[in-house]
Each structure stands twice: as structure tokens, then as C-alpha cells.
Amino acid sequence: MVMHFEHRGGEKLFCDFAGDTVPIWDDHTGEVNFAAQLFVAVMGASSYTFAKAFANQKAESWTAGGTAAFEYMGAVPMCVVPDNPKAVVTQAIQVRPGIQRELPGVGQAL
């Protein structure tokens, strides 16, 4: 079953950390140093995609990933649609989710 959504250009940027990690290898030993977390952002209408590897999924990585995505795309969408990232959402309650208040700009009116 496939569900089709229509998006207006520049309207929505969907972002999340990907489920799979990316191994980061040590050049000298040939062993895996750590498994990097992949931040992915995709524009709804065009499927224009940005991805960047981070050492963790903490709030700082989330903020840096979003900022890098905006810089890469050269624009800011009308809205950002996250998928309950642990760095941002402290309680996944449908009616009123708990939000990390330490993030810059969270809870501020535009």
C-alpha cells in the first residue's frame, strides 16, 4: 500500500536521524572508531536531500544538522517537520509533547 502526499515547493523540510549508523574507520589501525549517526533532511516537494554524519544524536548535533541543511539548500522552508527526535522531544505524547527547552529558538515566536 502506498500513500501519496502533495507538497508545495519550499513548504516543508522533513528531518530526522536515519535508523542505520555509518562506520567511521581509523586510517592507521583499520578498525572502526565509532558508528556515526546520520542526520537527514529532505524537502517535501522536490525530494532535495541533505545528509551529514555526527558522533551522537544529542541536541547540539540536531541543531548543527538543521543549520547545515539550511545552509546547503540556501533557503529556509516554511516549516520543519521532525519525526520525534530524542534530542528534541522528551515525551512523545500526541496531544502535548514534551520539548527540550535548552535548544536555541525553541518555544520562541517567529
PDB file of N, CA and C in Angstrom:
ATOM      1  N   MET A   1       0.838  -1.171   0.000  1.00  0.00           N
ATOM      2  CA  MET A   1       0.000   0.000   0.000  1.00  0.00           C
ATOM      3  C   MET A   1       0.887   1.239   0.000  1.00  0.00           C
ATOM      4  N   VAL A   2       0.550   2.209  -0.821  1.00  0.00           N
ATOM      5  CA  VAL A   2       1.315   3.443  -0.927  1.00  0.00           C
ATOM      6  C   VAL A   2       0.386   4.621  -0.666  1.00  0.00           C
ATOM      7  N   MET A   3       0.856   5.585   0.117  1.00  0.00           N
ATOM      8  CA  MET A   3       0.068   6.792   0.369  1.00  0.00           C
ATOM      9  C   MET A   3       0.762   7.960  -0.319  1.00  0.00           C
ATOM     10  N   HIS A   4       0.029   8.712  -1.084  1.00  0.00           N
ATOM     11  CA  HIS A   4       0.593   9.825  -1.848  1.00  0.00           C
ATOM     12  C   HIS A   4       0.292  11.149  -1.140  1.00  0.00           C
ATOM     13  N   PHE A   5       1.315  11.966  -0.973  1.00  0.00           N
ATOM     14  CA  PHE A   5       1.158  13.300  -0.394  1.00  0.00           C
ATOM     15  C   PHE A   5       1.617  14.327  -1.421  1.00  0.00           C
ATOM     16  N   GLU A   6       0.933  15.445  -1.488  1.00  0.00           N
ATOM     17  CA  GLU A   6       1.359  16.541  -2.344  1.00  0.00           C
ATOM     18  C   GLU A   6       1.885  17.667  -1.468  1.00  0.00           C
ATOM     19  N   HIS A   7       3.052  18.196  -1.829  1.00  0.00           N
ATOM     20  CA  HIS A   7       3.680  19.271  -1.067  1.00  0.00           C
ATOM     21  C   HIS A   7       3.946  20.448  -1.992  1.00  0.00           C
ATOM     22  N   ARG A   8       3.767  21.645  -1.477  1.00  0.00           N
ATOM     23  CA  ARG A   8       4.109  22.852  -2.229  1.00  0.00           C
ATOM     24  C   ARG A   8       5.606  23.096  -2.096  1.00  0.00           C
ATOM     25  N   GLY A   9       6.218  23.634  -3.132  1.00  0.00           N
ATOM     26  CA  GLY A   9       7.642  23.922  -3.122  1.00  0.00           C
ATOM     27  C   GLY A   9       8.027  24.854  -1.971  1.00  0.00           C
ATOM     28  N   GLY A  10       9.053  24.502  -1.224  1.00  0.00           N
ATOM     29  CA  GLY A  10       9.554  25.330  -0.132  1.00  0.00           C
ATOM     30  C   GLY A  10       8.723  25.273   1.137  1.00  0.00           C
ATOM     31  N   GLU A  11       7.689  24.447   1.135  1.00  0.00           N
ATOM     32  CA  GLU A  11       6.779  24.419   2.281  1.00  0.00           C
ATOM     33  C   GLU A  11       7.344  23.636   3.470  1.00  0.00           C
ATOM     34  N   LYS A  12       7.782  22.391   3.247  1.00  0.00           N
ATOM     35  CA  LYS A  12       8.171  21.536   4.360  1.00  0.00           C
ATOM     36  C   LYS A  12       9.539  20.894   4.145  1.00  0.00           C
ATOM     37  N   LEU A  13      10.294  20.847   5.253  1.00  0.00           N
ATOM     38  CA  LEU A  13      11.559  20.121   5.296  1.00  0.00           C
ATOM     39  C   LEU A  13      11.384  19.024   6.335  1.00  0.00           C
ATOM     40  N   PHE A  14      11.468  17.776   5.906  1.00  0.00           N
ATOM     41  CA  PHE A  14      11.353  16.632   6.804  1.00  0.00           C
ATOM     42  C   PHE A  14      12.753  16.240   7.267  1.00  0.00           C
ATOM     43  N   CYS A  15      12.938  16.069   8.573  1.00  0.00           N
ATOM     44  CA  CYS A  15      14.277  15.742   9.054  1.00  0.00           C
ATOM     45  C   CYS A  15      14.243  14.782  10.236  1.00  0.00           C
ATOM     46  N   ASP A  16      15.296  13.981  10.333  1.00  0.00           N
ATOM     47  CA  ASP A  16      15.437  13.006  11.404  1.00  0.00           C
ATOM     48  C   ASP A  16      16.828  12.388  11.298  1.00  0.00           C
ATOM     49  N   PHE A  17      17.206  11.666  12.327  1.00  0.00           N
ATOM     50  CA  PHE A  17      18.401  10.841  12.244  1.00  0.00           C
ATOM     51  C   PHE A  17      17.982   9.522  11.613  1.00  0.00           C
ATOM     52  N   ALA A  18      18.766   9.026  10.650  1.00  0.00           N
ATOM     53  CA  ALA A  18      18.457   7.763   9.981  1.00  0.00           C
ATOM     54  C   ALA A  18      18.623   6.616  10.969  1.00  0.00           C
ATOM     55  N   GLY A  19      17.925   5.523  10.721  1.00  0.00           N
ATOM     56  CA  GLY A  19      17.991   4.373  11.615  1.00  0.00           C
ATOM     57  C   GLY A  19      19.343   3.698  11.635  1.00  0.00           C
ATOM     58  N   ASP A  20      19.964   3.557  10.482  1.00  0.00           N
ATOM     59  CA  ASP A  20      21.258   2.875  10.405  1.00  0.00           C
ATOM     60  C   ASP A  20      22.396   3.843  10.708  1.00  0.00           C
ATOM     61  N   THR A  21      23.474   3.303  11.264  1.00  0.00           N
ATOM     62  CA  THR A  21      24.660   4.105  11.530  1.00  0.00           C
ATOM     63  C   THR A  21      25.680   3.876  10.418  1.00  0.00           C
ATOM     64  N   VAL A  22      26.688   4.745  10.380  1.00  0.00           N
ATOM     65  CA  VAL A  22      27.750   4.664   9.380  1.00  0.00           C
ATOM     66  C   VAL A  22      29.069   4.424  10.110  1.00  0.00           C
ATOM     67  N   PRO A  23      29.789   3.352   9.781  1.00  0.00           N
ATOM     68  CA  PRO A  23      31.053   3.109  10.482  1.00  0.00           C
ATOM     69  C   PRO A  23      32.114   4.130  10.077  1.00  0.00           C
ATOM     70  N   ILE A  24      32.824   4.669  11.070  1.00  0.00           N
ATOM     71  CA  ILE A  24      33.935   5.583  10.833  1.00  0.00           C
ATOM     72  C   ILE A  24      35.210   4.819  11.149  1.00  0.00           C
ATOM     73  N   TRP A  25      36.027   4.623  10.137  1.00  0.00           N
ATOM     74  CA  TRP A  25      37.217   3.792  10.245  1.00  0.00           C
ATOM     75  C   TRP A  25      38.444   4.605  10.616  1.00  0.00           C
ATOM     76  N   ASP A  26      39.337   4.014  11.362  1.00  0.00           N
ATOM     77  CA  ASP A  26      40.631   4.605  11.705  1.00  0.00           C
ATOM     78  C   ASP A  26      41.594   4.295  10.564  1.00  0.00           C
ATOM     79  N   ASP A  27      42.213   5.328   9.979  1.00  0.00           N
ATOM     80  CA  ASP A  27      43.133   5.141   8.846  1.00  0.00           C
ATOM     81  C   ASP A  27      44.343   4.289   9.213  1.00  0.00           C
ATOM     82  N   HIS A  28      44.799   4.394  10.443  1.00  0.00           N
ATOM     83  CA  HIS A  28      46.025   3.710  10.849  1.00  0.00           C
ATOM     84  C   HIS A  28      45.788   2.259  11.262  1.00  0.00           C
ATOM     85  N   THR A  29      44.758   1.999  12.028  1.00  0.00           N
ATOM     86  CA  THR A  29      44.517   0.642  12.535  1.00  0.00           C
ATOM     87  C   THR A  29      43.583  -0.168  11.651  1.00  0.00           C
ATOM     88  N   GLY A  30      42.760   0.507  10.857  1.00  0.00           N
ATOM     89  CA  GLY A  30      41.795  -0.192  10.027  1.00  0.00           C
ATOM     90  C   GLY A  30      40.568  -0.666  10.796  1.00  0.00           C
ATOM     91  N   GLU A  31      40.473  -0.271  12.056  1.00  0.00           N
ATOM     92  CA  GLU A  31      39.331  -0.667  12.876  1.00  0.00           C
ATOM     93  C   GLU A  31      38.292   0.458  12.908  1.00  0.00           C
ATOM     94  N   VAL A  32      37.080   0.092  13.266  1.00  0.00           N
ATOM     95  CA  VAL A  32      36.002   1.063  13.365  1.00  0.00           C
ATOM     96  C   VAL A  32      36.169   1.864  14.654  1.00  0.00           C
ATOM     97  N   ASN A  33      36.297   3.201  14.529  1.00  0.00           N
ATOM     98  CA  ASN A  33      36.390   4.078  15.697  1.00  0.00           C
ATOM     99  C   ASN A  33      35.051   4.184  16.403  1.00  0.00           C
ATOM    100  N   PHE A  34      34.015   4.471  15.629  1.00  0.00           N
ATOM    101  CA  PHE A  34      32.665   4.582  16.181  1.00  0.00           C
ATOM    102  C   PHE A  34      31.652   4.517  15.050  1.00  0.00           C
ATOM    103  N   ALA A  35      30.397   4.326  15.421  1.00  0.00           N
ATOM    104  CA  ALA A  35      29.314   4.305  14.441  1.00  0.00           C
ATOM    105  C   ALA A  35      28.658   5.678  14.432  1.00  0.00           C
ATOM    106  N   ALA A  36      28.801   6.397  13.334  1.00  0.00           N
ATOM    107  CA  ALA A  36      28.260   7.757  13.227  1.00  0.00           C
ATOM    108  C   ALA A  36      26.754   7.722  13.005  1.00  0.00           C
ATOM    109  N   GLN A  37      26.087   8.722  13.553  1.00  0.00           N
ATOM    110  CA  GLN A  37      24.648   8.902  13.383  1.00  0.00           C
ATOM    111  C   GLN A  37      24.441   9.793  12.160  1.00  0.00           C
ATOM    112  N   LEU A  38      23.548   9.418  11.277  1.00  0.00           N
ATOM    113  CA  LEU A  38      23.332  10.154  10.033  1.00  0.00           C
ATOM    114  C   LEU A  38      22.088  11.035  10.135  1.00  0.00           C
ATOM    115  N   PHE A  39      22.295  12.360  10.100  1.00  0.00           N
ATOM    116  CA  PHE A  39      21.196  13.330  10.089  1.00  0.00           C
ATOM    117  C   PHE A  39      20.774  13.513   8.643  1.00  0.00           C
ATOM    118  N   VAL A  40      19.475  13.394   8.380  1.00  0.00           N
ATOM    119  CA  VAL A  40      18.960  13.510   7.017  1.00  0.00           C
ATOM    120  C   VAL A  40      17.830  14.538   6.986  1.00  0.00           C
ATOM    121  N   ALA A  41      17.851  15.415   5.979  1.00  0.00           N
ATOM    122  CA  ALA A  41      16.792  16.408   5.780  1.00  0.00           C
ATOM    123  C   ALA A  41      16.375  16.366   4.308  1.00  0.00           C
ATOM    124  N   VAL A  42      15.054  16.334   4.062  1.00  0.00           N
ATOM    125  CA  VAL A  42      14.534  16.215   2.700  1.00  0.00           C
ATOM    126  C   VAL A  42      13.412  17.224   2.490  1.00  0.00           C
ATOM    127  N   MET A  43      13.486  17.998   1.402  1.00  0.00           N
ATOM    128  CA  MET A  43      12.403  18.912   1.043  1.00  0.00           C
ATOM    129  C   MET A  43      11.236  18.091   0.493  1.00  0.00           C
ATOM    130  N   GLY A  44      10.016  18.407   0.948  1.00  0.00           N
ATOM    131  CA  GLY A  44       8.842  17.622   0.588  1.00  0.00           C
ATOM    132  C   GLY A  44       8.525  17.596  -0.890  1.00  0.00           C
ATOM    133  N   ALA A  45       8.507  18.734  -1.551  1.00  0.00           N
ATOM    134  CA  ALA A  45       8.079  18.799  -2.952  1.00  0.00           C
ATOM    135  C   ALA A  45       9.126  18.255  -3.917  1.00  0.00           C
ATOM    136  N   SER A  46      10.383  18.596  -3.700  1.00  0.00           N
ATOM    137  CA  SER A  46      11.427  18.250  -4.671  1.00  0.00           C
ATOM    138  C   SER A  46      12.234  17.012  -4.295  1.00  0.00           C
ATOM    139  N   SER A  47      12.122  16.559  -3.053  1.00  0.00           N
ATOM    140  CA  SER A  47      12.941  15.460  -2.514  1.00  0.00           C
ATOM    141  C   SER A  47      14.425  15.824  -2.492  1.00  0.00           C
ATOM    142  N   TYR A  48      14.737  17.125  -2.559  1.00  0.00           N
ATOM    143  CA  TYR A  48      16.119  17.611  -2.446  1.00  0.00           C
ATOM    144  C   TYR A  48      16.627  17.179  -1.071  1.00  0.00           C
ATOM    145  N   THR A  49      17.748  16.461  -1.028  1.00  0.00           N
ATOM    146  CA  THR A  49      18.193  15.781   0.184  1.00  0.00           C
ATOM    147  C   THR A  49      19.535  16.284   0.674  1.00  0.00           C
ATOM    148  N   PHE A  50      19.667  16.356   2.001  1.00  0.00           N
ATOM    149  CA  PHE A  50      20.909  16.707   2.679  1.00  0.00           C
ATOM    150  C   PHE A  50      21.170  15.631   3.735  1.00  0.00           C
ATOM    151  N   ALA A  51      22.427  15.231   3.893  1.00  0.00           N
ATOM    152  CA  ALA A  51      22.789  14.270   4.940  1.00  0.00           C
ATOM    153  C   ALA A  51      24.152  14.639   5.509  1.00  0.00           C
ATOM    154  N   LYS A  52      24.316  14.436   6.804  1.00  0.00           N
ATOM    155  CA  LYS A  52      25.585  14.714   7.471  1.00  0.00           C
ATOM    156  C   LYS A  52      25.750  13.754   8.643  1.00  0.00           C
ATOM    157  N   ALA A  53      26.963  13.246   8.820  1.00  0.00           N
ATOM    158  CA  ALA A  53      27.251  12.305   9.903  1.00  0.00           C
ATOM    159  C   ALA A  53      27.665  13.047  11.169  1.00  0.00           C
ATOM    160  N   PHE A  54      27.183  12.565  12.309  1.00  0.00           N
ATOM    161  CA  PHE A  54      27.519  13.111  13.626  1.00  0.00           C
ATOM    162  C   PHE A  54      27.916  11.985  14.560  1.00  0.00           C
ATOM    163  N   ALA A  55      28.645  12.326  15.612  1.00  0.00           N
ATOM    164  CA  ALA A  55      29.102  11.327  16.588  1.00  0.00           C
ATOM    165  C   ALA A  55      27.957  10.850  17.484  1.00  0.00           C
ATOM    166  N   ASN A  56      26.879  11.654  17.605  1.00  0.00           N
ATOM    167  CA  ASN A  56      25.780  11.293  18.504  1.00  0.00           C
ATOM    168  C   ASN A  56      24.494  11.952  18.023  1.00  0.00           C
ATOM    169  N   GLN A  57      23.408  11.692  18.761  1.00  0.00           N
ATOM    170  CA  GLN A  57      22.105  12.287  18.427  1.00  0.00           C
ATOM    171  C   GLN A  57      21.692  13.314  19.471  1.00  0.00           C
ATOM    172  N   LYS A  58      22.642  13.975  20.067  1.00  0.00           N
ATOM    173  CA  LYS A  58      22.341  14.979  21.092  1.00  0.00           C
ATOM    174  C   LYS A  58      21.790  16.257  20.457  1.00  0.00           C
ATOM    175  N   ALA A  59      21.263  17.133  21.312  1.00  0.00           N
ATOM    176  CA  ALA A  59      20.643  18.378  20.849  1.00  0.00           C
ATOM    177  C   ALA A  59      21.598  19.217  20.004  1.00  0.00           C
ATOM    178  N   GLU A  60      22.874  19.249  20.373  1.00  0.00           N
ATOM    179  CA  GLU A  60      23.861  20.033  19.614  1.00  0.00           C
ATOM    180  C   GLU A  60      24.003  19.500  18.188  1.00  0.00           C
ATOM    181  N   SER A  61      23.989  18.174  18.046  1.00  0.00           N
ATOM    182  CA  SER A  61      24.085  17.572  16.715  1.00  0.00           C
ATOM    183  C   SER A  61      22.834  17.862  15.900  1.00  0.00           C
ATOM    184  N   TRP A  62      21.678  17.805  16.552  1.00  0.00           N
ATOM    185  CA  TRP A  62      20.418  18.100  15.871  1.00  0.00           C
ATOM    186  C   TRP A  62      20.409  19.533  15.343  1.00  0.00           C
ATOM    187  N   THR A  63      20.813  20.474  16.191  1.00  0.00           N
ATOM    188  CA  THR A  63      20.833  21.882  15.812  1.00  0.00           C
ATOM    189  C   THR A  63      21.845  22.132  14.690  1.00  0.00           C
ATOM    190  N   ALA A  64      23.036  21.541  14.825  1.00  0.00           N
ATOM    191  CA  ALA A  64      24.068  21.702  13.797  1.00  0.00           C
ATOM    192  C   ALA A  64      23.623  21.081  12.475  1.00  0.00           C
ATOM    193  N   GLY A  65      22.938  19.940  12.528  1.00  0.00           N
ATOM    194  CA  GLY A  65      22.449  19.297  11.309  1.00  0.00           C
ATOM    195  C   GLY A  65      21.411  20.141  10.593  1.00  0.00           C
ATOM    196  N   GLY A  66      20.472  20.705  11.362  1.00  0.00           N
ATOM    197  CA  GLY A  66      19.453  21.567  10.761  1.00  0.00           C
ATOM    198  C   GLY A  66      20.051  22.815  10.155  1.00  0.00           C
ATOM    199  N   THR A  67      20.979  23.421  10.872  1.00  0.00           N
ATOM    200  CA  THR A  67      21.643  24.634  10.372  1.00  0.00           C
ATOM    201  C   THR A  67      22.417  24.335   9.094  1.00  0.00           C
ATOM    202  N   ALA A  68      23.152  23.221   9.086  1.00  0.00           N
ATOM    203  CA  ALA A  68      23.924  22.831   7.900  1.00  0.00           C
ATOM    204  C   ALA A  68      22.996  22.542   6.719  1.00  0.00           C
ATOM    205  N   ALA A  69      21.831  21.952   6.985  1.00  0.00           N
ATOM    206  CA  ALA A  69      20.866  21.671   5.911  1.00  0.00           C
ATOM    207  C   ALA A  69      20.355  22.968   5.292  1.00  0.00           C
ATOM    208  N   PHE A  70      20.029  23.960   6.142  1.00  0.00           N
ATOM    209  CA  PHE A  70      19.560  25.250   5.627  1.00  0.00           C
ATOM    210  C   PHE A  70      20.640  25.920   4.784  1.00  0.00           C
ATOM    211  N   GLU A  71      21.879  25.885   5.260  1.00  0.00           N
ATOM    212  CA  GLU A  71      22.991  26.497   4.520  1.00  0.00           C
ATOM    213  C   GLU A  71      23.204  25.786   3.189  1.00  0.00           C
ATOM    214  N   TYR A  72      23.154  24.465   3.191  1.00  0.00           N
ATOM    215  CA  TYR A  72      23.352  23.668   1.982  1.00  0.00           C
ATOM    216  C   TYR A  72      22.281  23.980   0.947  1.00  0.00           C
ATOM    217  N   MET A  73      21.038  24.069   1.404  1.00  0.00           N
ATOM    218  CA  MET A  73      19.919  24.312   0.495  1.00  0.00           C
ATOM    219  C   MET A  73      19.781  25.773   0.092  1.00  0.00           C
ATOM    220  N   GLY A  74      20.417  26.652   0.854  1.00  0.00           N
ATOM    221  CA  GLY A  74      20.370  28.070   0.528  1.00  0.00           C
ATOM    222  C   GLY A  74      19.025  28.706   0.800  1.00  0.00           C
ATOM    223  N   ALA A  75      18.247  28.072   1.673  1.00  0.00           N
ATOM    224  CA  ALA A  75      16.906  28.588   1.981  1.00  0.00           C
ATOM    225  C   ALA A  75      16.410  27.973   3.276  1.00  0.00           C
ATOM    226  N   VAL A  76      15.345  28.564   3.798  1.00  0.00           N
ATOM    227  CA  VAL A  76      14.683  28.031   4.983  1.00  0.00           C
ATOM    228  C   VAL A  76      13.239  27.757   4.601  1.00  0.00           C
ATOM    229  N   PRO A  77      12.735  26.539   4.863  1.00  0.00           N
ATOM    230  CA  PRO A  77      11.361  26.214   4.493  1.00  0.00           C
ATOM    231  C   PRO A  77      10.350  26.937   5.381  1.00  0.00           C
ATOM    232  N   MET A  78       9.081  26.881   4.988  1.00  0.00           N
ATOM    233  CA  MET A  78       8.027  27.465   5.806  1.00  0.00           C
ATOM    234  C   MET A  78       7.908  26.731   7.133  1.00  0.00           C
ATOM    235  N   CYS A  79       8.112  25.412   7.131  1.00  0.00           N
ATOM    236  CA  CYS A  79       8.090  24.667   8.394  1.00  0.00           C
ATOM    237  C   CYS A  79       9.028  23.468   8.313  1.00  0.00           C
ATOM    238  N   VAL A  80       9.514  23.073   9.484  1.00  0.00           N
ATOM    239  CA  VAL A  80      10.379  21.903   9.621  1.00  0.00           C
ATOM    240  C   VAL A  80       9.557  20.815  10.300  1.00  0.00           C
ATOM    241  N   VAL A  81       9.571  19.621   9.724  1.00  0.00           N
ATOM    242  CA  VAL A  81       8.785  18.507  10.250  1.00  0.00           C
ATOM    243  C   VAL A  81       9.737  17.439  10.775  1.00  0.00           C
ATOM    244  N   PRO A  82      10.002  17.425  12.091  1.00  0.00           N
ATOM    245  CA  PRO A  82      10.855  16.383  12.664  1.00  0.00           C
ATOM    246  C   PRO A  82      10.021  15.128  12.958  1.00  0.00           C
ATOM    247  N   ASP A  83      10.682  14.004  13.174  1.00  0.00           N
ATOM    248  CA  ASP A  83       9.994  12.755  13.469  1.00  0.00           C
ATOM    249  C   ASP A  83      10.300  12.320  14.899  1.00  0.00           C
ATOM    250  N   ASN A  84       9.885  13.116  15.882  1.00  0.00           N
ATOM    251  CA  ASN A  84      10.100  12.848  17.308  1.00  0.00           C
ATOM    252  C   ASN A  84      11.546  12.500  17.650  1.00  0.00           C
ATOM    253  N   PRO A  85      12.516  13.333  17.258  1.00  0.00           N
ATOM    254  CA  PRO A  85      13.912  13.024  17.590  1.00  0.00           C
ATOM    255  C   PRO A  85      14.132  13.112  19.102  1.00  0.00           C
ATOM    256  N   LYS A  86      14.895  12.174  19.642  1.00  0.00           N
ATOM    257  CA  LYS A  86      15.158  12.153  21.085  1.00  0.00           C
ATOM    258  C   LYS A  86      15.869  13.412  21.562  1.00  0.00           C
ATOM    259  N   ALA A  87      16.617  14.055  20.674  1.00  0.00           N
ATOM    260  CA  ALA A  87      17.330  15.284  21.046  1.00  0.00           C
ATOM    261  C   ALA A  87      16.378  16.439  21.304  1.00  0.00           C
ATOM    262  N   VAL A  88      15.172  16.384  20.718  1.00  0.00           N
ATOM    263  CA  VAL A  88      14.230  17.493  20.806  1.00  0.00           C
ATOM    264  C   VAL A  88      13.009  17.140  21.652  1.00  0.00           C
ATOM    265  N   VAL A  89      12.480  15.951  21.465  1.00  0.00           N
ATOM    266  CA  VAL A  89      11.247  15.557  22.150  1.00  0.00           C
ATOM    267  C   VAL A  89      11.586  14.716  23.372  1.00  0.00           C
ATOM    268  N   THR A  90      11.174  15.190  24.551  1.00  0.00           N
ATOM    269  CA  THR A  90      11.438  14.459  25.791  1.00  0.00           C
ATOM    270  C   THR A  90      10.309  13.507  26.142  1.00  0.00           C
ATOM    271  N   GLN A  91       9.080  13.821  25.703  1.00  0.00           N
ATOM    272  CA  GLN A  91       7.917  12.969  25.918  1.00  0.00           C
ATOM    273  C   GLN A  91       7.099  12.942  24.643  1.00  0.00           C
ATOM    274  N   ALA A  92       6.931  11.763  24.059  1.00  0.00           N
ATOM    275  CA  ALA A  92       6.187  11.646  22.802  1.00  0.00           C
ATOM    276  C   ALA A  92       4.704  11.443  23.086  1.00  0.00           C
ATOM    277  N   ILE A  93       4.039  12.502  23.544  1.00  0.00           N
ATOM    278  CA  ILE A  93       2.598  12.471  23.796  1.00  0.00           C
ATOM    279  C   ILE A  93       1.935  13.222  22.645  1.00  0.00           C
ATOM    280  N   GLN A  94       0.973  12.582  22.005  1.00  0.00           N
ATOM    281  CA  GLN A  94       0.376  13.146  20.794  1.00  0.00           C
ATOM    282  C   GLN A  94      -0.247  14.519  21.020  1.00  0.00           C
ATOM    283  N   VAL A  95      -0.962  14.704  22.128  1.00  0.00           N
ATOM    284  CA  VAL A  95      -1.667  15.962  22.355  1.00  0.00           C
ATOM    285  C   VAL A  95      -0.719  17.095  22.717  1.00  0.00           C
ATOM    286  N   ARG A  96       0.231  16.825  23.604  1.00  0.00           N
ATOM    287  CA  ARG A  96       1.151  17.879  24.058  1.00  0.00           C
ATOM    288  C   ARG A  96       2.524  17.252  24.350  1.00  0.00           C
ATOM    289  N   PRO A  97       3.381  17.130  23.335  1.00  0.00           N
ATOM    290  CA  PRO A  97       4.684  16.504  23.559  1.00  0.00           C
ATOM    291  C   PRO A  97       5.600  17.364  24.427  1.00  0.00           C
ATOM    292  N   GLY A  98       6.486  16.716  25.172  1.00  0.00           N
ATOM    293  CA  GLY A  98       7.497  17.449  25.934  1.00  0.00           C
ATOM    294  C   GLY A  98       8.621  17.859  25.008  1.00  0.00           C
ATOM    295  N   ILE A  99       9.048  19.107  25.059  1.00  0.00           N
ATOM    296  CA  ILE A  99      10.074  19.645  24.161  1.00  0.00           C
ATOM    297  C   ILE A  99      11.286  20.087  24.969  1.00  0.00           C
ATOM    298  N   GLN A 100      12.496  19.814  24.449  1.00  0.00           N
ATOM    299  CA  GLN A 100      13.738  20.277  25.063  1.00  0.00           C
ATOM    300  C   GLN A 100      13.736  21.793  25.061  1.00  0.00           C
ATOM    301  N   ARG A 101      13.802  22.422  26.193  1.00  0.00           N
ATOM    302  CA  ARG A 101      13.768  23.883  26.255  1.00  0.00           C
ATOM    303  C   ARG A 101      15.154  24.515  26.151  1.00  0.00           C
ATOM    304  N   GLU A 102      16.226  23.721  26.200  1.00  0.00           N
ATOM    305  CA  GLU A 102      17.578  24.287  26.118  1.00  0.00           C
ATOM    306  C   GLU A 102      17.993  24.615  24.682  1.00  0.00           C
ATOM    307  N   LEU A 103      17.263  24.092  23.696  1.00  0.00           N
ATOM    308  CA  LEU A 103      17.633  24.338  22.311  1.00  0.00           C
ATOM    309  C   LEU A 103      17.411  25.797  21.941  1.00  0.00           C
ATOM    310  N   PRO A 104      18.336  26.401  21.200  1.00  0.00           N
ATOM    311  CA  PRO A 104      18.149  27.790  20.789  1.00  0.00           C
ATOM    312  C   PRO A 104      16.912  27.930  19.908  1.00  0.00           C
ATOM    313  N   GLY A 105      16.062  28.901  20.239  1.00  0.00           N
ATOM    314  CA  GLY A 105      14.897  29.191  19.425  1.00  0.00           C
ATOM    315  C   GLY A 105      13.665  28.372  19.741  1.00  0.00           C
ATOM    316  N   VAL A 106      13.787  27.341  20.577  1.00  0.00           N
ATOM    317  CA  VAL A 106      12.622  26.512  20.892  1.00  0.00           C
ATOM    318  C   VAL A 106      11.660  27.288  21.752  1.00  0.00           C
ATOM    319  N   GLY A 107      10.412  27.288  21.362  1.00  0.00           N
ATOM    320  CA  GLY A 107       9.380  27.962  22.129  1.00  0.00           C
ATOM    321  C   GLY A 107       9.281  29.458  21.878  1.00  0.00           C
ATOM    322  N   GLN A 108      10.102  29.976  20.962  1.00  0.00           N
ATOM    323  CA  GLN A 108      10.066  31.412  20.666  1.00  0.00           C
ATOM    324  C   GLN A 108       9.183  31.654  19.452  1.00  0.00           C
ATOM    325  N   ALA A 109       8.395  32.697  19.514  1.00  0.00           N
ATOM    326  CA  ALA A 109       7.542  33.064  18.379  1.00  0.00           C
ATOM    327  C   ALA A 109       8.403  33.647  17.260  1.00  0.00           C
ATOM    328  N   LEU A 110       7.977  33.397  16.040  1.00  0.00           N
ATOM    329  CA  LEU A 110       8.713  33.935  14.887  1.00  0.00           C
ATOM    330  C   LEU A 110       8.267  35.333  14.592  1.00  0.00           C
TER     331      LEU A 110
END
